[in-house]
Short mmCIF file of C-alpha atoms in Angstrom, two decimals:
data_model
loop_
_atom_site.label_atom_id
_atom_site.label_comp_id
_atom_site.label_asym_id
_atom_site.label_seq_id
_atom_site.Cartn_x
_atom_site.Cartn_y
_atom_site.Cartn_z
CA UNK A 127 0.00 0.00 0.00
CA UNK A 128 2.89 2.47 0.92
CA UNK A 129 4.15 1.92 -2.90
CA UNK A 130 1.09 2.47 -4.42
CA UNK A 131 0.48 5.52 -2.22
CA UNK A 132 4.04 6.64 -3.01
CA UNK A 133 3.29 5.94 -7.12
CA UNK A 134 -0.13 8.27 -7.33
CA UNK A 135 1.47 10.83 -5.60
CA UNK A 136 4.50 10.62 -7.84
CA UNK A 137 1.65 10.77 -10.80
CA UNK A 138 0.31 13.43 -9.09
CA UNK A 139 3.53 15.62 -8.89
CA UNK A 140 4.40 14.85 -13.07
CA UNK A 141 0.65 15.97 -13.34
CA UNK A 142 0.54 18.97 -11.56
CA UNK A 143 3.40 19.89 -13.60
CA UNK A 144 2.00 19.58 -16.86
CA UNK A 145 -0.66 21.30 -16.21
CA UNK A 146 1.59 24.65 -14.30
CA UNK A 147 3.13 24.28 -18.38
CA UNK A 148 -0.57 24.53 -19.94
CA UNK A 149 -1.56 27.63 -17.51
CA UNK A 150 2.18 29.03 -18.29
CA UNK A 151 1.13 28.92 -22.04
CA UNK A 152 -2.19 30.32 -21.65
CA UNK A 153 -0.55 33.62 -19.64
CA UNK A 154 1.77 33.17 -22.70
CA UNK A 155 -0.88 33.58 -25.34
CA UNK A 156 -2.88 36.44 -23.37
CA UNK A 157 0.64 38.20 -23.92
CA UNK A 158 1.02 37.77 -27.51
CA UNK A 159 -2.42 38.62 -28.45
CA UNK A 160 -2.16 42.09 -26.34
CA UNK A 161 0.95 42.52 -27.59
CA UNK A 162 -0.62 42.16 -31.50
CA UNK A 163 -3.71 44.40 -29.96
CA UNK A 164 -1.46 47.11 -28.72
CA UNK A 165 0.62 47.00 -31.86
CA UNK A 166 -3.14 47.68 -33.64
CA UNK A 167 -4.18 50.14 -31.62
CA UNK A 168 -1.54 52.53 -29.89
CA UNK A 169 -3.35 51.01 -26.36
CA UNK A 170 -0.75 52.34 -23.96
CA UNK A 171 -2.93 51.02 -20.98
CA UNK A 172 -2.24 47.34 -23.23
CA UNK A 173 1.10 48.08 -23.69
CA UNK A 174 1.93 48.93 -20.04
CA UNK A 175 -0.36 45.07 -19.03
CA UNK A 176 1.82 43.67 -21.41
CA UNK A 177 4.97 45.00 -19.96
CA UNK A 178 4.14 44.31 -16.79
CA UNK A 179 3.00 41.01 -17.51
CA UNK A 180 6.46 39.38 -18.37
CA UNK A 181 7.20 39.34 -14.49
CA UNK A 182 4.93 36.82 -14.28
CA UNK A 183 6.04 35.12 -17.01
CA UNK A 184 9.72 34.81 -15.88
CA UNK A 185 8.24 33.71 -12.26
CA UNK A 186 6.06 30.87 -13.37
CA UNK A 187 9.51 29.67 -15.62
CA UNK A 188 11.64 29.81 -12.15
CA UNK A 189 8.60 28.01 -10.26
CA UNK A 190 8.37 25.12 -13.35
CA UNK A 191 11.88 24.63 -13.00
CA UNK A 192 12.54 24.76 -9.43
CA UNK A 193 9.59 21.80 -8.97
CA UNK A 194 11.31 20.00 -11.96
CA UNK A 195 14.78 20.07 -9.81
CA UNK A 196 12.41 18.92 -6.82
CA UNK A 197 11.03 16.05 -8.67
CA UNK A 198 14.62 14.72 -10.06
CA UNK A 199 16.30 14.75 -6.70
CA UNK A 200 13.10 13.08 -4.97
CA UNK A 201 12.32 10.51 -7.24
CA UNK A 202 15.08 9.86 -9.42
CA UNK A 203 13.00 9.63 -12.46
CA UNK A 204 13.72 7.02 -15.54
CA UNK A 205 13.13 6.29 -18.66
CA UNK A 206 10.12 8.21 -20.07
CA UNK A 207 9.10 10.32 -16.92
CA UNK A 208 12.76 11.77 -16.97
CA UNK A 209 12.07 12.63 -20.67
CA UNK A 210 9.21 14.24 -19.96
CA UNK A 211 10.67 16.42 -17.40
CA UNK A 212 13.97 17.63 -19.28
CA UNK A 213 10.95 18.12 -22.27
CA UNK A 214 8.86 20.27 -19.77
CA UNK A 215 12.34 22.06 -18.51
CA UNK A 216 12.90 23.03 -22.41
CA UNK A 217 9.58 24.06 -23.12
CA UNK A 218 9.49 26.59 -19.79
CA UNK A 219 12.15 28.15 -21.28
CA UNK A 220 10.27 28.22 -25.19
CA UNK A 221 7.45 29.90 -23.48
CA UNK A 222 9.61 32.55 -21.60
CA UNK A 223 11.31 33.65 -24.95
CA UNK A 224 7.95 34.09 -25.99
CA UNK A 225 6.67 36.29 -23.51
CA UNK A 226 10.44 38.51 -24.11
CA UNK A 227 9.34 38.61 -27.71
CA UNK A 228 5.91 39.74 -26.85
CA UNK A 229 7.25 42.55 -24.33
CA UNK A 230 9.87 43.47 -27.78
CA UNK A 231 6.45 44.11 -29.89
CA UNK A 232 4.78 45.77 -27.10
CA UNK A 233 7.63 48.40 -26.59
CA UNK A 234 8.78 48.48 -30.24
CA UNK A 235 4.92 49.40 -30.64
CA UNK A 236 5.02 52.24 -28.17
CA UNK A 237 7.80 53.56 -29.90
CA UNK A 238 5.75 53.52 -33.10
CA UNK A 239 2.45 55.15 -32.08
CA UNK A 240 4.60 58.03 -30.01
CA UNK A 241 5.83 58.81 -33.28
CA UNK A 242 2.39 58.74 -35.21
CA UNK A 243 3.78 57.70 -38.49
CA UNK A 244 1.94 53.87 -38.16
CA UNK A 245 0.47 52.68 -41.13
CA UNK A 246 -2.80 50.30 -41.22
CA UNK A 247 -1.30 48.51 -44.28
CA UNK A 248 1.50 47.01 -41.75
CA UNK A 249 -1.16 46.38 -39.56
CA UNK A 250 -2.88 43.55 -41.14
CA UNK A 251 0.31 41.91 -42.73
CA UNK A 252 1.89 41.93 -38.96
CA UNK A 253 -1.62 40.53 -37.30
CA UNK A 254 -1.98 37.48 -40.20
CA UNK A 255 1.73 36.34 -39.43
CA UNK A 256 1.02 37.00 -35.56
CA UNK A 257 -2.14 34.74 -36.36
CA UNK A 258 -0.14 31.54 -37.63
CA UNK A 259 2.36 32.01 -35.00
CA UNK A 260 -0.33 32.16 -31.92
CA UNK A 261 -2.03 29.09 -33.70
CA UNK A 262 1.24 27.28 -34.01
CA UNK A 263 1.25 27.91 -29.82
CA UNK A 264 -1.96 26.85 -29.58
CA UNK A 265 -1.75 23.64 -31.11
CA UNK A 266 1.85 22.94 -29.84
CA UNK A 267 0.44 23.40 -26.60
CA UNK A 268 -2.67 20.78 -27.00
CA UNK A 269 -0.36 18.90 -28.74
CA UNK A 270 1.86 18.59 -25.18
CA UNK A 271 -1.23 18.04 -23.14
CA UNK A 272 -2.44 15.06 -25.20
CA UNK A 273 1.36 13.71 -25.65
CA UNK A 274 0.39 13.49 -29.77
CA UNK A 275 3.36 13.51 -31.98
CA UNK A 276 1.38 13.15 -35.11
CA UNK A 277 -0.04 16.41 -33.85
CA UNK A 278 3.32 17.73 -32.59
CA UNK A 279 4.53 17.13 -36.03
CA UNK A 280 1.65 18.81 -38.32
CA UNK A 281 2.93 21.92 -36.25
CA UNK A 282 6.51 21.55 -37.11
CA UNK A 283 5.25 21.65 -40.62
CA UNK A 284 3.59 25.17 -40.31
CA UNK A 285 6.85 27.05 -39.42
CA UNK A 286 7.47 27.03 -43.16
CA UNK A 287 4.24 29.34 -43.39
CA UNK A 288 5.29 32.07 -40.96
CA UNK A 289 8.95 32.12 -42.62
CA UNK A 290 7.31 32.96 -45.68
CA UNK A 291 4.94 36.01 -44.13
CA UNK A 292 8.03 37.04 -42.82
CA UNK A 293 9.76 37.22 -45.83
CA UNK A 294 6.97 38.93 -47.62
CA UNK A 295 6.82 42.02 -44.77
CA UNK A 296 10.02 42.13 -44.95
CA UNK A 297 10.32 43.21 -49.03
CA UNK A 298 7.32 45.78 -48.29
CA UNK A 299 9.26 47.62 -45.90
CA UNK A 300 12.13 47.45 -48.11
CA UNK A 301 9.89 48.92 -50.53
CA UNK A 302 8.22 51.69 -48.17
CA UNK A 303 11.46 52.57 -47.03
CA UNK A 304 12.83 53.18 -50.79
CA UNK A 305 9.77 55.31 -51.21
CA UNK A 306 9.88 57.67 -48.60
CA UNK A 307 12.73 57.36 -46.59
CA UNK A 308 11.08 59.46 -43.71
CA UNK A 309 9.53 56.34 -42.65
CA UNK A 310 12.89 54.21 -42.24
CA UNK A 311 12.56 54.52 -38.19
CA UNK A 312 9.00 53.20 -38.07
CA UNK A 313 9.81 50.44 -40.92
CA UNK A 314 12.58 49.38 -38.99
CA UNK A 315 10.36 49.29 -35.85
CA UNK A 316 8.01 47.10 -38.10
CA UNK A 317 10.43 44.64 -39.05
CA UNK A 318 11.47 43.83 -35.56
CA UNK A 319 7.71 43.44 -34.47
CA UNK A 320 7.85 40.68 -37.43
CA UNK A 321 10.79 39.00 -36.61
CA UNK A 322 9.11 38.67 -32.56
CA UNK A 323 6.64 37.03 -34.43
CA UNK A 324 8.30 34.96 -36.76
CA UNK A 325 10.83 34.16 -33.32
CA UNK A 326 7.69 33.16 -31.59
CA UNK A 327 6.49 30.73 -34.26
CA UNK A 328 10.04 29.32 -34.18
CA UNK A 329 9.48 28.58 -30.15
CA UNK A 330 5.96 26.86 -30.74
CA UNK A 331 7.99 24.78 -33.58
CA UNK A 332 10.68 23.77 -30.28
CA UNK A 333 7.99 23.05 -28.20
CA UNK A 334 6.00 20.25 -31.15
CA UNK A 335 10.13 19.37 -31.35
CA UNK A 336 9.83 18.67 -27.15
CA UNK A 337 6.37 16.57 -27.50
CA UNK A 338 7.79 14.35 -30.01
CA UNK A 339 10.81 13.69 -27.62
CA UNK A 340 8.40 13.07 -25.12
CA UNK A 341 6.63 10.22 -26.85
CA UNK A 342 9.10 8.88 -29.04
CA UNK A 343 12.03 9.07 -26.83
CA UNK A 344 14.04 10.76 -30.20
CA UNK A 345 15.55 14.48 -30.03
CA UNK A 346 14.23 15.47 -33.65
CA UNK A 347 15.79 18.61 -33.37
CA UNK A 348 17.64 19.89 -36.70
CA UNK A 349 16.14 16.62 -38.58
CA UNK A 350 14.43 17.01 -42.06
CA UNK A 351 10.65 17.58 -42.39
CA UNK A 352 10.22 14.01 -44.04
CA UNK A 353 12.85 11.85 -41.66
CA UNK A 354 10.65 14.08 -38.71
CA UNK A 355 7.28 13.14 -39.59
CA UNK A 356 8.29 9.48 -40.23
CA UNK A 357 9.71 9.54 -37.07
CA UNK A 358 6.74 11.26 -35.24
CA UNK A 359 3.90 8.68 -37.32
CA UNK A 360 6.26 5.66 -36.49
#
C-alpha cells in the first residue's frame, strides 16, 4: 500500500506539472495577443499590461523549474518520466522567450504610435503572421497536453508558413522605405515586431520538437521535415 500511495502521488507531482506548463502557455498567449492588440491600436494602458506582464512570465519559468529540480532529486526519475521532465524544462524556457518577444512588440509598438507615423497597411500583414504564430502555440500546446506527436509534427510543418509572411513584410518595408525614406525609423520598428513574431512561431515549432521527444524518446531537433514526420507517425 505504501508503494502504491508513493506511485499516485509521484503521478500526481508529473501531473501537476503539466498542467503549471498549460496555464504558463495560456498567460503566454494572453501576452502575444495584447501585444498584436497594442501594436493595432496605440493602447498604452495594453502596452503597459503587457509589460508588466512578463514578471509573471519569468516567475512561473523559475517556479516550473525549481519543482522539476524537486522532482529529479526526490524521485530519481527514468526512462520516459525523466524525458518528460527535461521536455517540460525546455519548453518553460520556449514559453519565456515568448513572452520577451511579446514585451519586444509591445515596446517596439510604443515607440511607433509616439511617433504617429503607423500605417494600417503594416497592420494587417503583422496581425496574419502573428495569427499563424499564436495558432502554431496553440496547437503545440494541446499537442503537449495530449502527448500526440502526429499532432506535434503537423505543427513543425507550419513554421514554413510564418517564414514565408516574414519574408513577404520584410520586401514591403524594403519597398516603403525606398519610397519615402522618412519612414525608415517606423519600418525598422516594423520589421522587428515581425521577426518577434516569426521568433515566436520558431518557439511553438521547439515546443512540437519537445512533444515528439516526449513520446518517441528521439531528439528530432535539426532533422528534415520528411525523416521528422516518419519519425513522429512511427
Amino acid at each position: 500500500m505504501g508503494g502504491e500511495h508513493l506511485s499516485k502521488q509521484y503521478d500526481n507531482d508529473l501531473e501537476t506539472l503539466r498542467s503549471a506548463v498549460l496555464r504558463m502557455g495560456g498567460l503566454v498567449e494572453a501576452q502575444i495577443r495584447g501585444a498584436i492588440d497594442a501594436f493595432a491600436n496605440g493602447s498604452q494602458s495594453l502596452i503597459d499590461e503587457v509589460i508588466a506582464g512578463e514578471s509573471r512570465v519569468d516567475e512561473c519559468e523559475v517556479s516550473i523549474d525549481n519543482d522539476c529540480s524537486h522532482i529529479i532529486v526526490k524521485r530519481q526519475p527514468a526512462a520516459s518520466d525523466l524525458r518528460l521532465i527535461m521536455a517540460i524544462s525546455k519548453t518553460v524556457t520556449d514559453l519565456e522567450r515568448i513572452g520577451d518577444e511579446a514585451e519586444k512588440i509591445a515596446r517596439m509598438s510604443k515607440q511607433i504610435h509616439e511617433r504617429g507615423r503607423a500605417d494600417a497597411q503594416h497592420f494587417a500583414s503583422i496581425r496574419h503572421a502573428a495569427d499563424i504564430a499564436l495558432s502554431m502555440l496553440r496547437q503545440a500546446l494541446d499537442a503537449f497536453a495530449r502527448l500526440d506527436a502526429a499532432h506535434a509534427a503537423s505543427v513543425i510543418r507550419q513554421d514554413v508558413a510564418i517564414d514565408t509572411e516574414f519574408r513577404s513584410i520584410l520586401r514591403q518595408l524594403i519597398t516603403f522605405m525606398m519610397e519615402d525614406p522618412r519612414t525608415i525609423s517606423t519600418a525598422l520598428e516594423i520589421v522587428w515586431i515581425a521577426k518577434a513574431v516569426e521568433r515566436i512561431g520558431d518557439h511553438a515549432k521547439n515546443i512540437a520538437e519537445s512533444v515528439i521527444y516526449i513520446v518517441k524518446g528521439t531528439d528530432i531537433r535539426h532533422t528534415k521535415f520528411a525523416q521528422l514526420e516518419g519519425e513522429a507517425l512511427r
